[in-house]
XYZ file of C-alpha atoms in Angstrom:
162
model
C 19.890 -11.507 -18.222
C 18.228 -14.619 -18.612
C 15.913 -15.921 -15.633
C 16.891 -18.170 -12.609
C 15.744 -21.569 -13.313
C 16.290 -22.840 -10.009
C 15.922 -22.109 -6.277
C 19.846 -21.178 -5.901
C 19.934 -19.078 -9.007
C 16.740 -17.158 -7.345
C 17.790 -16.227 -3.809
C 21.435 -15.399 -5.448
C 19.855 -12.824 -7.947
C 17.343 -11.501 -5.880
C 19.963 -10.827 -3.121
C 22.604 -9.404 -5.658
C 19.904 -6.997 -7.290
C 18.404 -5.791 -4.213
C 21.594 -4.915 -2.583
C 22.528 -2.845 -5.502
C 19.391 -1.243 -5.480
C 19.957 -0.735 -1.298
C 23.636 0.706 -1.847
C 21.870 3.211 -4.700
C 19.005 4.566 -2.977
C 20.372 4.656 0.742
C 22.242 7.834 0.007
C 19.638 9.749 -1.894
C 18.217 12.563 0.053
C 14.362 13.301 0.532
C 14.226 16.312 -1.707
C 15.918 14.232 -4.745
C 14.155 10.673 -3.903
C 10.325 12.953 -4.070
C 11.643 14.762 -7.333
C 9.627 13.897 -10.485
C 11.103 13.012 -13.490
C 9.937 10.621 -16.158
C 6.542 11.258 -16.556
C 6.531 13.136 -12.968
C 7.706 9.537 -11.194
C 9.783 10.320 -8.570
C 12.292 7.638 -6.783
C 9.972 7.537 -4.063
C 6.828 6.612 -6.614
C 8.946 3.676 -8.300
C 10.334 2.088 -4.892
C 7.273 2.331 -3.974
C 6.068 0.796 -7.341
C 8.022 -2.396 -6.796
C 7.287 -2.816 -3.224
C 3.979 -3.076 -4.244
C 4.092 -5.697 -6.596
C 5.663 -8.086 -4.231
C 2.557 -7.631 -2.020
C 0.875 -8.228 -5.338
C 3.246 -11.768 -5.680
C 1.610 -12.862 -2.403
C -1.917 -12.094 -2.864
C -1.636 -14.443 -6.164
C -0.109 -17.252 -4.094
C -2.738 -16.958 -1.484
C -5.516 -16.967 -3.865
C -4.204 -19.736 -6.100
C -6.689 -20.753 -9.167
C -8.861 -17.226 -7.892
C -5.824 -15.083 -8.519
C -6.811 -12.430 -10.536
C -3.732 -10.735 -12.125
C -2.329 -8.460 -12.273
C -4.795 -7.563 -9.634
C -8.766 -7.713 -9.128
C -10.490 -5.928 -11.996
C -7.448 -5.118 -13.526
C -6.281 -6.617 -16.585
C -3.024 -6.539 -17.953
C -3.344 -3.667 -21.140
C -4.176 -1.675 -18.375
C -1.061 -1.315 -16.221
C -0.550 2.039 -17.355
C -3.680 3.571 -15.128
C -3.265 0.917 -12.747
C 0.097 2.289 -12.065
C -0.720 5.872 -11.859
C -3.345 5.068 -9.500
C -0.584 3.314 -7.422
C 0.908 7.128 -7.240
C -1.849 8.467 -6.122
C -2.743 5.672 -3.416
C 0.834 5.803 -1.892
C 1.142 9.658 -2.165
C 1.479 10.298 1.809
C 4.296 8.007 1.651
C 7.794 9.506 2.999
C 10.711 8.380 1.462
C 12.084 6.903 4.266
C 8.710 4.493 4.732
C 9.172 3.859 0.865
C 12.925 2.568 1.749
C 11.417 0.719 4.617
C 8.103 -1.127 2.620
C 10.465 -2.130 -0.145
C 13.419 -3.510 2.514
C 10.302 -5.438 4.196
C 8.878 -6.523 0.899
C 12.172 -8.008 -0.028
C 12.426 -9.437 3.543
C 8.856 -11.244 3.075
C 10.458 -12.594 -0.743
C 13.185 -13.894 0.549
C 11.915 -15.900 3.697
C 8.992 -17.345 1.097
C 11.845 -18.663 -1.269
C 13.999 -19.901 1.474
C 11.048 -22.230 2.257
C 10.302 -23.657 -1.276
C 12.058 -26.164 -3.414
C 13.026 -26.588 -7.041
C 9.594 -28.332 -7.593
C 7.563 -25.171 -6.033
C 9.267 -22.808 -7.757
C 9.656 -24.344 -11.353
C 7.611 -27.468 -11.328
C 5.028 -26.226 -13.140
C 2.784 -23.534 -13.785
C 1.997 -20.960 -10.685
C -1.656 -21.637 -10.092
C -3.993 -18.943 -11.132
C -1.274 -17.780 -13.322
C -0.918 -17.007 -17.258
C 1.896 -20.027 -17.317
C 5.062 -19.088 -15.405
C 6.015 -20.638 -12.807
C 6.034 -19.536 -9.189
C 9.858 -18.919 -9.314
C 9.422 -16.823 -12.624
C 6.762 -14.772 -11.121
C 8.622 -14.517 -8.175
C 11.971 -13.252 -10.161
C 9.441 -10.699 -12.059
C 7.928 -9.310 -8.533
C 11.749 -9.000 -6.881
C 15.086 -9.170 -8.845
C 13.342 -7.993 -12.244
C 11.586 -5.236 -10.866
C 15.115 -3.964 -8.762
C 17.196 -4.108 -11.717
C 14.234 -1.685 -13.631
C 14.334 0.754 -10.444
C 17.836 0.911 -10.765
C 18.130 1.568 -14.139
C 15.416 5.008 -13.900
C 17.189 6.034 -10.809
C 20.408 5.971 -12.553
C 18.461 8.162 -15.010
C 17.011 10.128 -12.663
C 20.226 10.934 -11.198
C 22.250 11.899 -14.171
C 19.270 14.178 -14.573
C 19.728 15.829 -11.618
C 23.858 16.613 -12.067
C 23.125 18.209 -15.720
């Protein structure tokens, strides 16, 4: 799917893939959603996941030219431990306060891009960034990241029914 290149095209997808994601996960029960799977990721662990690289969004916008990404003393080859430490850091999280951080994550994404323009978002370059722009990073953080938690909970769940 190619990316939003405007501010309409970016609140439409990020509504449309969240609420997919919403009606998917709202049924799941505790039991399933803290299951691991793929490498031992649960549902819980990848909601979680994406929740928190919205916050991660945010903390780039508010440090501008500082931003360190993906975050501070992190660089990007290393997502792979950077992500499994994002297991362990959220593993006292219930299900139901994963549901909620993502749902407020999304919340906090949406009211941000209801206050920008076309020239925010895809102007130019996001400041401190590697040359996206703020929209791009922003489609990355939200709509990109629901339509990958999607896809390995539809795994995950035709897992569970073989």
């Amino acid at each position: 799917m190619p990316a939003a290149t405007n501010r309409a095209g970016l609140l439409a997808v990020a509504e449309k893939e969240f609420k997919k994601l919403q009606t998917m996960i709202s049924d799941i029960p505790d039991d399933l959603a803290n299951r691991g799977f793929e490498d031992d990721w649960s549902i819980r662990d990848v909601i979680l996941h994406r929740s928190h690289w919205i916050g991660l969004f945010f903390q780039w916008l508010e440090e501008g030219e500082a931003a360190q990404m993906p975050d501070h003393g992190v660089k990007w080859n290393q997502l792979k431990p950077y992500n499994a430490g994002l297991r362990e850091r959220y593993a006292d999280q219930s299900w139901q306060e994963a549901q909620e951080r993502l749902a407020d994550g999304h919340a906090r994404l949406m009211a941000y891009l209801k206050t920008q323009d076309d020239a925010a978002l895809y102007g130019g370059p996001m400041p401190g960034g590697t040359g996206w722009t703020t929209g791009r990073y922003a489609e990355a953080a939200g709509p990109s990241h629901y339509r990958s938690a999607a896809k390995f909970i539809r795994a995950c769940l035709r897992a569970a029914e073989a």
